[in-house]
């Protein structure tokens, strides 16, 4: 039993605290994290980072890698969630119908419980943004980023879908992937000389996300293999998606120089529709594993390649106007 008595405290909380916990936990739902980071990658302005496209791609790579490693660890440990996670918490009477349905869906979860995926994703996302952005000041960024990561981790215990040890492990995993991934990207981007210089702060200009995407692909393949060997088909699909996402990120980044401007709406809208449809097909239809991996590869490659595609479209239009 992994509990340390945390639910004695949780069960004494007022209803409004549990509803607030359910709202906060949404900040690290998989769709929210990857949607947010894709928008950061596409639209981050130069005043917030000296190399905004590299910064955004680095964050996408770190989240992809963390998710793949998380899948491997979850199926490897095979530890269950708290019993309360199996059934939804009844919605308070003061919540309207749609909000009540959302609340009940949020307070129930299946699958393995250790480590916490939400705690991992929140740490990567919000502490990663705090680490890599230039504005606002560093102290404010770290306070906000660390606060959001901690709030999401705590919310998973409040809604009783994770034990405290699960979220502590998730925060540790997210922190390890974040700073280990940054070291790997700095080394790949700036070479051995930069890596040996002992910089204490990451240099976004030097980040190359390719090796982190490849680590994600390897971790996804390993997770799928372990899940297949232990008879967990849902985790096999998750591993295959991790494999495809890692490969797609590496392939999509190959067409970028890293200094592209922000994506324009005429490029962003069709890219969002196409990649969103691919992801929806993977998550909702659950196609055969090779197709799921291929769809995840195509979707992630499309997201990463969008800035380069947009720049080339703009160049062709400019050339046509000049002619």
mmCIF file of C-alpha atoms in Angstrom:
data_model
loop_
_atom_site.group_PDB
_atom_site.id
_atom_site.type_symbol
_atom_site.label_atom_id
_atom_site.label_comp_id
_atom_site.label_asym_id
_atom_site.label_seq_id
_atom_site.Cartn_x
_atom_site.Cartn_y
_atom_site.Cartn_z
ATOM 1 C CA UNK A 1 0.000 0.000 0.000
ATOM 2 C CA UNK A 2 1.473 3.342 -1.091
ATOM 3 C CA UNK A 3 -0.816 5.565 0.958
ATOM 4 C CA UNK A 4 0.673 7.602 3.790
ATOM 5 C CA UNK A 5 -2.720 8.642 5.135
ATOM 6 C CA UNK A 6 -3.168 11.558 2.755
ATOM 7 C CA UNK A 7 -6.801 10.741 2.000
ATOM 8 C CA UNK A 8 -7.829 11.269 5.623
ATOM 9 C CA UNK A 9 -6.984 14.928 5.042
ATOM 10 C CA UNK A 10 -8.431 14.994 1.522
ATOM 11 C CA UNK A 11 -11.799 13.607 2.574
ATOM 12 C CA UNK A 12 -12.170 16.427 5.100
ATOM 13 C CA UNK A 13 -11.855 19.094 2.397
ATOM 14 C CA UNK A 14 -14.962 21.085 1.390
ATOM 15 C CA UNK A 15 -16.614 20.357 -1.963
ATOM 16 C CA UNK A 16 -15.386 23.586 -3.479
ATOM 17 C CA UNK A 17 -11.763 22.533 -2.887
ATOM 18 C CA UNK A 18 -12.333 19.271 -4.764
ATOM 19 C CA UNK A 19 -13.986 21.122 -7.658
ATOM 20 C CA UNK A 20 -11.034 23.518 -7.743
ATOM 21 C CA UNK A 21 -8.699 20.523 -7.765
ATOM 22 C CA UNK A 22 -10.547 19.065 -10.749
ATOM 23 C CA UNK A 23 -10.171 22.395 -12.601
ATOM 24 C CA UNK A 24 -6.470 22.703 -11.821
ATOM 25 C CA UNK A 25 -5.730 19.136 -12.898
ATOM 26 C CA UNK A 26 -6.971 19.981 -16.404
ATOM 27 C CA UNK A 27 -3.902 22.194 -16.839
ATOM 28 C CA UNK A 28 -1.840 19.038 -17.343
ATOM 29 C CA UNK A 29 -4.250 16.935 -19.400
ATOM 30 C CA UNK A 30 -2.336 15.516 -22.366
ATOM 31 C CA UNK A 31 -4.398 17.420 -24.931
ATOM 32 C CA UNK A 32 -3.916 20.685 -23.030
ATOM 33 C CA UNK A 33 -0.150 20.300 -22.565
ATOM 34 C CA UNK A 34 0.570 19.436 -26.184
ATOM 35 C CA UNK A 35 -1.886 22.017 -27.494
ATOM 36 C CA UNK A 36 -0.283 24.718 -25.351
ATOM 37 C CA UNK A 37 3.264 23.758 -26.339
ATOM 38 C CA UNK A 38 2.363 23.567 -30.025
ATOM 39 C CA UNK A 39 1.001 27.113 -29.806
ATOM 40 C CA UNK A 40 4.157 28.243 -28.002
ATOM 41 C CA UNK A 41 6.245 26.642 -30.737
ATOM 42 C CA UNK A 42 4.267 28.261 -33.542
ATOM 43 C CA UNK A 43 3.650 31.736 -32.106
ATOM 44 C CA UNK A 44 6.222 32.562 -29.393
ATOM 45 C CA UNK A 45 7.531 36.084 -30.169
ATOM 46 C CA UNK A 46 11.241 36.900 -30.237
ATOM 47 C CA UNK A 47 11.050 39.220 -27.215
ATOM 48 C CA UNK A 48 10.304 36.207 -24.985
ATOM 49 C CA UNK A 49 13.220 34.054 -26.194
ATOM 50 C CA UNK A 50 16.222 34.765 -28.439
ATOM 51 C CA UNK A 51 15.424 31.693 -30.555
ATOM 52 C CA UNK A 52 11.665 31.201 -30.149
ATOM 53 C CA UNK A 53 11.266 28.325 -32.603
ATOM 54 C CA UNK A 54 14.140 26.376 -31.014
ATOM 55 C CA UNK A 55 12.753 27.106 -27.571
ATOM 56 C CA UNK A 56 9.287 25.892 -28.539
ATOM 57 C CA UNK A 57 10.613 22.778 -30.275
ATOM 58 C CA UNK A 58 12.717 21.980 -27.208
ATOM 59 C CA UNK A 59 9.631 22.116 -25.000
ATOM 60 C CA UNK A 60 7.653 19.866 -27.366
ATOM 61 C CA UNK A 61 10.553 17.405 -27.436
ATOM 62 C CA UNK A 62 10.826 17.362 -23.637
ATOM 63 C CA UNK A 63 7.099 16.736 -23.205
ATOM 64 C CA UNK A 64 7.195 13.993 -25.846
ATOM 65 C CA UNK A 65 10.164 12.327 -24.162
ATOM 66 C CA UNK A 66 8.614 12.556 -20.695
ATOM 67 C CA UNK A 67 5.358 10.998 -21.925
ATOM 68 C CA UNK A 68 7.174 8.074 -23.567
ATOM 69 C CA UNK A 69 9.372 7.409 -20.523
ATOM 70 C CA UNK A 70 6.311 7.729 -18.294
ATOM 71 C CA UNK A 71 4.478 5.063 -20.314
ATOM 72 C CA UNK A 72 7.460 2.736 -19.964
ATOM 73 C CA UNK A 73 7.629 3.270 -16.190
ATOM 74 C CA UNK A 74 3.885 2.928 -15.648
ATOM 75 C CA UNK A 75 3.660 -0.409 -17.397
ATOM 76 C CA UNK A 76 6.982 -1.523 -15.903
ATOM 77 C CA UNK A 77 5.902 -0.902 -12.305
ATOM 78 C CA UNK A 78 2.275 -1.862 -12.941
ATOM 79 C CA UNK A 79 1.044 -0.214 -9.740
ATOM 80 C CA UNK A 80 -2.688 0.526 -9.394
ATOM 81 C CA UNK A 81 -4.395 3.793 -8.624
ATOM 82 C CA UNK A 82 -6.280 4.459 -5.371
ATOM 83 C CA UNK A 83 -9.592 2.561 -5.173
ATOM 84 C CA UNK A 84 -11.533 5.837 -5.345
ATOM 85 C CA UNK A 85 -10.197 6.468 -8.869
ATOM 86 C CA UNK A 86 -12.323 3.625 -10.247
ATOM 87 C CA UNK A 87 -15.609 5.503 -9.785
ATOM 88 C CA UNK A 88 -16.473 9.177 -10.371
ATOM 89 C CA UNK A 89 -16.994 11.460 -7.398
ATOM 90 C CA UNK A 90 -20.646 12.614 -7.404
ATOM 91 C CA UNK A 91 -20.881 16.195 -8.621
ATOM 92 C CA UNK A 92 -22.023 18.826 -6.101
ATOM 93 C CA UNK A 93 -25.607 19.895 -6.619
ATOM 94 C CA UNK A 94 -24.601 23.496 -7.315
ATOM 95 C CA UNK A 95 -22.700 22.535 -10.465
ATOM 96 C CA UNK A 96 -24.816 22.830 -13.656
ATOM 97 C CA UNK A 97 -25.343 19.742 -15.818
ATOM 98 C CA UNK A 98 -22.421 20.038 -18.229
ATOM 99 C CA UNK A 99 -20.032 21.101 -15.469
ATOM 100 C CA UNK A 100 -21.240 18.199 -13.335
ATOM 101 C CA UNK A 101 -20.530 15.715 -16.117
ATOM 102 C CA UNK A 102 -17.074 17.230 -16.597
ATOM 103 C CA UNK A 103 -16.377 17.002 -12.846
ATOM 104 C CA UNK A 104 -17.393 13.359 -12.617
ATOM 105 C CA UNK A 105 -15.311 12.466 -15.668
ATOM 106 C CA UNK A 106 -12.281 14.241 -14.227
ATOM 107 C CA UNK A 107 -12.477 12.546 -10.835
ATOM 108 C CA UNK A 108 -12.310 9.024 -12.270
ATOM 109 C CA UNK A 109 -9.300 7.530 -14.013
ATOM 110 C CA UNK A 110 -8.084 4.120 -15.105
ATOM 111 C CA UNK A 111 -4.712 2.657 -16.011
ATOM 112 C CA UNK A 112 -1.622 2.425 -13.863
ATOM 113 C CA UNK A 113 -0.914 5.002 -11.172
ATOM 114 C CA UNK A 114 2.840 5.277 -10.711
ATOM 115 C CA UNK A 115 4.323 7.747 -11.542
ATOM 116 C CA UNK A 116 1.687 10.443 -12.045
ATOM 117 C CA UNK A 117 1.484 11.583 -15.662
ATOM 118 C CA UNK A 118 -0.143 14.880 -14.753
ATOM 119 C CA UNK A 119 2.577 15.727 -12.235
ATOM 120 C CA UNK A 120 5.216 14.811 -14.818
ATOM 121 C CA UNK A 121 3.581 16.825 -17.594
ATOM 122 C CA UNK A 122 2.975 19.863 -15.402
ATOM 123 C CA UNK A 123 6.602 19.904 -14.260
ATOM 124 C CA UNK A 124 7.918 19.630 -17.816
ATOM 125 C CA UNK A 125 5.509 22.264 -19.151
ATOM 126 C CA UNK A 126 5.449 24.975 -16.529
ATOM 127 C CA UNK A 127 8.918 24.575 -15.058
ATOM 128 C CA UNK A 128 10.208 24.224 -18.627
ATOM 129 C CA UNK A 129 8.573 27.485 -19.675
ATOM 130 C CA UNK A 130 9.977 29.164 -16.571
ATOM 131 C CA UNK A 131 13.464 27.881 -17.360
ATOM 132 C CA UNK A 132 13.585 28.694 -21.073
ATOM 133 C CA UNK A 133 11.699 31.967 -21.419
ATOM 134 C CA UNK A 134 13.350 35.354 -20.906
ATOM 135 C CA UNK A 135 10.297 37.253 -19.662
ATOM 136 C CA UNK A 136 9.094 38.116 -17.078
ATOM 137 C CA UNK A 137 12.010 38.143 -14.607
ATOM 138 C CA UNK A 138 13.509 34.773 -13.613
ATOM 139 C CA UNK A 139 12.200 34.782 -10.040
ATOM 140 C CA UNK A 140 8.636 35.460 -11.178
ATOM 141 C CA UNK A 141 8.866 32.763 -13.844
ATOM 142 C CA UNK A 142 10.122 30.165 -11.385
ATOM 143 C CA UNK A 143 7.517 31.072 -8.764
ATOM 144 C CA UNK A 144 4.663 30.853 -11.267
ATOM 145 C CA UNK A 145 5.991 27.770 -13.055
ATOM 146 C CA UNK A 146 6.827 25.926 -9.856
ATOM 147 C CA UNK A 147 3.527 26.961 -8.319
ATOM 148 C CA UNK A 148 1.509 25.648 -11.262
ATOM 149 C CA UNK A 149 3.438 22.366 -11.313
ATOM 150 C CA UNK A 150 2.937 21.924 -7.572
ATOM 151 C CA UNK A 151 -0.760 22.817 -7.769
ATOM 152 C CA UNK A 152 -1.400 20.262 -10.509
ATOM 153 C CA UNK A 153 0.495 17.576 -8.593
ATOM 154 C CA UNK A 154 -1.480 18.312 -5.425
ATOM 155 C CA UNK A 155 -4.765 18.340 -7.361
ATOM 156 C CA UNK A 156 -4.257 14.689 -8.359
ATOM 157 C CA UNK A 157 -4.261 13.732 -4.680
ATOM 158 C CA UNK A 158 -7.195 16.032 -3.888
ATOM 159 C CA UNK A 159 -9.417 14.308 -6.479
ATOM 160 C CA UNK A 160 -8.123 10.909 -5.246
ATOM 161 C CA UNK A 161 -6.792 9.522 -8.521
ATOM 162 C CA UNK A 162 -3.192 9.303 -7.257
ATOM 163 C CA UNK A 163 -1.333 8.645 -4.053
ATOM 164 C CA UNK A 164 1.050 11.301 -2.766
ATOM 165 C CA UNK A 165 4.069 9.148 -3.645
ATOM 166 C CA UNK A 166 2.836 8.972 -7.264
ATOM 167 C CA UNK A 167 2.878 12.729 -7.712
ATOM 168 C CA UNK A 168 6.217 13.139 -5.931
ATOM 169 C CA UNK A 169 7.673 10.577 -8.347
ATOM 170 C CA UNK A 170 6.047 12.428 -11.258
ATOM 171 C CA UNK A 171 7.599 15.736 -10.238
ATOM 172 C CA UNK A 172 10.985 14.028 -9.875
ATOM 173 C CA UNK A 173 10.628 12.381 -13.285
ATOM 174 C CA UNK A 174 9.593 15.644 -14.939
ATOM 175 C CA UNK A 175 12.486 17.516 -13.359
ATOM 176 C CA UNK A 176 14.973 14.838 -14.394
ATOM 177 C CA UNK A 177 13.747 14.743 -17.993
ATOM 178 C CA UNK A 178 13.706 18.542 -18.160
ATOM 179 C CA UNK A 179 17.273 19.147 -17.099
ATOM 180 C CA UNK A 180 18.671 15.941 -18.572
ATOM 181 C CA UNK A 181 17.001 16.771 -21.877
ATOM 182 C CA UNK A 182 18.302 20.334 -21.823
ATOM 183 C CA UNK A 183 21.828 19.049 -21.280
ATOM 184 C CA UNK A 184 21.454 16.661 -24.214
ATOM 185 C CA UNK A 185 20.027 19.372 -26.481
ATOM 186 C CA UNK A 186 22.755 21.847 -25.555
ATOM 187 C CA UNK A 187 25.410 19.247 -26.253
ATOM 188 C CA UNK A 188 23.880 18.354 -29.608
ATOM 189 C CA UNK A 189 23.314 21.966 -30.616
ATOM 190 C CA UNK A 190 26.513 23.582 -29.472
ATOM 191 C CA UNK A 191 28.975 20.667 -29.587
ATOM 192 C CA UNK A 192 31.336 19.284 -26.987
ATOM 193 C CA UNK A 193 32.994 22.666 -26.392
ATOM 194 C CA UNK A 194 29.754 24.252 -25.172
ATOM 195 C CA UNK A 195 28.914 21.210 -23.057
ATOM 196 C CA UNK A 196 32.316 21.293 -21.342
ATOM 197 C CA UNK A 197 32.142 25.042 -20.664
ATOM 198 C CA UNK A 198 29.942 24.394 -17.628
ATOM 199 C CA UNK A 199 27.129 26.850 -18.386
ATOM 200 C CA UNK A 200 24.675 27.070 -15.497
ATOM 201 C CA UNK A 201 21.796 28.380 -17.648
ATOM 202 C CA UNK A 202 20.535 26.831 -20.884
ATOM 203 C CA UNK A 203 21.279 28.736 -24.088
ATOM 204 C CA UNK A 204 18.182 28.527 -26.314
ATOM 205 C CA UNK A 205 20.233 29.453 -29.378
ATOM 206 C CA UNK A 206 22.173 26.188 -29.007
ATOM 207 C CA UNK A 207 19.299 23.783 -28.390
ATOM 208 C CA UNK A 208 18.808 20.911 -30.849
ATOM 209 C CA UNK A 209 15.714 18.853 -29.935
ATOM 210 C CA UNK A 210 16.513 15.968 -32.309
ATOM 211 C CA UNK A 211 18.240 13.647 -29.798
ATOM 212 C CA UNK A 212 15.466 14.113 -27.243
ATOM 213 C CA UNK A 213 12.852 13.202 -29.854
ATOM 214 C CA UNK A 214 14.879 10.086 -30.668
ATOM 215 C CA UNK A 215 15.096 9.133 -26.989
ATOM 216 C CA UNK A 216 11.311 9.494 -26.881
ATOM 217 C CA UNK A 217 10.972 7.154 -29.868
ATOM 218 C CA UNK A 218 13.185 4.578 -28.175
ATOM 219 C CA UNK A 219 11.300 4.824 -24.882
ATOM 220 C CA UNK A 220 7.987 4.459 -26.730
ATOM 221 C CA UNK A 221 9.200 1.322 -28.506
ATOM 222 C CA UNK A 222 10.439 -0.112 -25.197
ATOM 223 C CA UNK A 223 7.119 0.682 -23.515
ATOM 224 C CA UNK A 224 5.181 -1.033 -26.305
ATOM 225 C CA UNK A 225 7.400 -4.115 -26.025
ATOM 226 C CA UNK A 226 7.018 -4.370 -22.244
ATOM 227 C CA UNK A 227 3.271 -3.790 -22.459
ATOM 228 C CA UNK A 228 2.912 -6.509 -25.095
ATOM 229 C CA UNK A 229 4.966 -8.930 -23.005
ATOM 230 C CA UNK A 230 2.859 -8.281 -19.904
ATOM 231 C CA UNK A 231 -0.500 -8.300 -21.689
ATOM 232 C CA UNK A 232 -1.614 -4.658 -21.505
ATOM 233 C CA UNK A 233 -2.960 -3.704 -24.958
ATOM 234 C CA UNK A 234 -3.863 -0.133 -23.982
ATOM 235 C CA UNK A 235 -0.294 0.554 -22.975
ATOM 236 C CA UNK A 236 0.953 -1.077 -26.195
ATOM 237 C CA UNK A 237 -0.982 1.582 -28.103
ATOM 238 C CA UNK A 238 0.415 4.317 -25.858
ATOM 239 C CA UNK A 239 3.923 3.054 -26.528
ATOM 240 C CA UNK A 240 3.342 2.946 -30.278
ATOM 241 C CA UNK A 241 2.064 6.516 -30.163
ATOM 242 C CA UNK A 242 5.175 7.523 -28.192
ATOM 243 C CA UNK A 243 7.352 5.892 -30.852
ATOM 244 C CA UNK A 244 5.524 7.705 -33.645
ATOM 245 C CA UNK A 245 5.516 11.041 -31.842
ATOM 246 C CA UNK A 246 9.269 10.890 -31.242
ATOM 247 C CA UNK A 247 10.029 9.941 -34.846
ATOM 248 C CA UNK A 248 7.646 12.592 -36.172
ATOM 249 C CA UNK A 249 9.258 15.286 -34.067
ATOM 250 C CA UNK A 250 12.735 14.379 -35.282
ATOM 251 C CA UNK A 251 11.598 14.252 -38.916
ATOM 252 C CA UNK A 252 9.633 17.500 -38.727
ATOM 253 C CA UNK A 253 12.514 19.384 -37.137
ATOM 254 C CA UNK A 254 14.878 18.300 -39.938
ATOM 255 C CA UNK A 255 13.163 20.676 -42.365
ATOM 256 C CA UNK A 256 13.569 23.646 -39.995
ATOM 257 C CA UNK A 257 16.554 25.944 -39.596
ATOM 258 C CA UNK A 258 15.455 27.069 -36.146
ATOM 259 C CA UNK A 259 15.266 30.759 -37.001
ATOM 260 C CA UNK A 260 11.871 30.750 -38.742
ATOM 261 C CA UNK A 261 9.337 33.485 -37.910
ATOM 262 C CA UNK A 262 6.068 32.766 -36.152
ATOM 263 C CA UNK A 263 3.522 30.749 -38.113
ATOM 264 C CA UNK A 264 0.911 32.838 -39.895
ATOM 265 C CA UNK A 265 -2.796 32.081 -39.587
ATOM 266 C CA UNK A 266 -3.182 30.957 -43.245
ATOM 267 C CA UNK A 267 -0.674 28.195 -42.467
ATOM 268 C CA UNK A 268 -1.672 27.560 -38.843
ATOM 269 C CA UNK A 269 -5.367 26.922 -39.513
ATOM 270 C CA UNK A 270 -5.002 24.115 -42.090
ATOM 271 C CA UNK A 271 -2.064 22.668 -40.116
ATOM 272 C CA UNK A 272 -4.206 22.599 -36.995
ATOM 273 C CA UNK A 273 -7.106 20.963 -38.821
ATOM 274 C CA UNK A 274 -4.947 18.260 -40.415
ATOM 275 C CA UNK A 275 -2.817 17.428 -37.385
ATOM 276 C CA UNK A 276 -5.826 17.661 -35.071
ATOM 277 C CA UNK A 277 -7.760 15.206 -37.234
ATOM 278 C CA UNK A 278 -4.837 12.779 -37.150
ATOM 279 C CA UNK A 279 -4.585 12.968 -33.368
ATOM 280 C CA UNK A 280 -8.341 12.609 -32.980
ATOM 281 C CA UNK A 281 -8.200 9.507 -35.156
ATOM 282 C CA UNK A 282 -5.470 7.985 -33.018
ATOM 283 C CA UNK A 283 -7.189 8.710 -29.699
ATOM 284 C CA UNK A 284 -10.814 8.107 -30.629
ATOM 285 C CA UNK A 285 -10.609 5.295 -33.187
ATOM 286 C CA UNK A 286 -7.579 3.448 -31.748
ATOM 287 C CA UNK A 287 -6.452 2.064 -35.119
ATOM 288 C CA UNK A 288 -4.057 -0.904 -35.543
ATOM 289 C CA UNK A 289 -0.637 -0.264 -34.026
ATOM 290 C CA UNK A 290 1.325 0.379 -37.245
ATOM 291 C CA UNK A 291 -1.322 2.833 -38.426
ATOM 292 C CA UNK A 292 -1.481 4.543 -35.020
ATOM 293 C CA UNK A 293 2.290 4.992 -35.017
ATOM 294 C CA UNK A 294 2.227 6.306 -38.592
ATOM 295 C CA UNK A 295 -0.573 8.769 -37.799
ATOM 296 C CA UNK A 296 1.265 10.023 -34.701
ATOM 297 C CA UNK A 297 4.432 10.397 -36.791
ATOM 298 C CA UNK A 298 2.626 12.397 -39.470
ATOM 299 C CA UNK A 299 0.800 14.606 -36.960
ATOM 300 C CA UNK A 300 3.929 15.509 -34.991
ATOM 301 C CA UNK A 301 6.013 16.009 -38.127
ATOM 302 C CA UNK A 302 3.354 18.391 -39.412
ATOM 303 C CA UNK A 303 3.392 20.422 -36.203
ATOM 304 C CA UNK A 304 7.203 20.694 -36.186
ATOM 305 C CA UNK A 305 7.472 21.460 -39.908
ATOM 306 C CA UNK A 306 4.775 24.173 -39.931
ATOM 307 C CA UNK A 307 7.131 27.153 -39.344
ATOM 308 C CA UNK A 308 9.404 26.080 -42.219
ATOM 309 C CA UNK A 309 6.420 25.483 -44.493
ATOM 310 C CA UNK A 310 5.013 28.898 -43.612
ATOM 311 C CA UNK A 311 8.324 30.613 -44.327
ATOM 312 C CA UNK A 312 8.634 28.934 -47.712
ATOM 313 C CA UNK A 313 5.062 29.820 -48.645
ATOM 314 C CA UNK A 314 5.752 33.449 -47.726
ATOM 315 C CA UNK A 315 8.977 33.435 -49.760
ATOM 316 C CA UNK A 316 7.185 32.100 -52.844
ATOM 317 C CA UNK A 317 4.443 34.676 -52.538
ATOM 318 C CA UNK A 318 7.035 37.406 -52.174
ATOM 319 C CA UNK A 319 8.914 36.149 -55.222
ATOM 320 C CA UNK A 320 5.686 36.099 -57.205
ATOM 321 C CA UNK A 321 4.858 39.664 -56.212
ATOM 322 C CA UNK A 322 8.368 40.845 -57.105
ATOM 323 C CA UNK A 323 8.062 39.269 -60.529
#
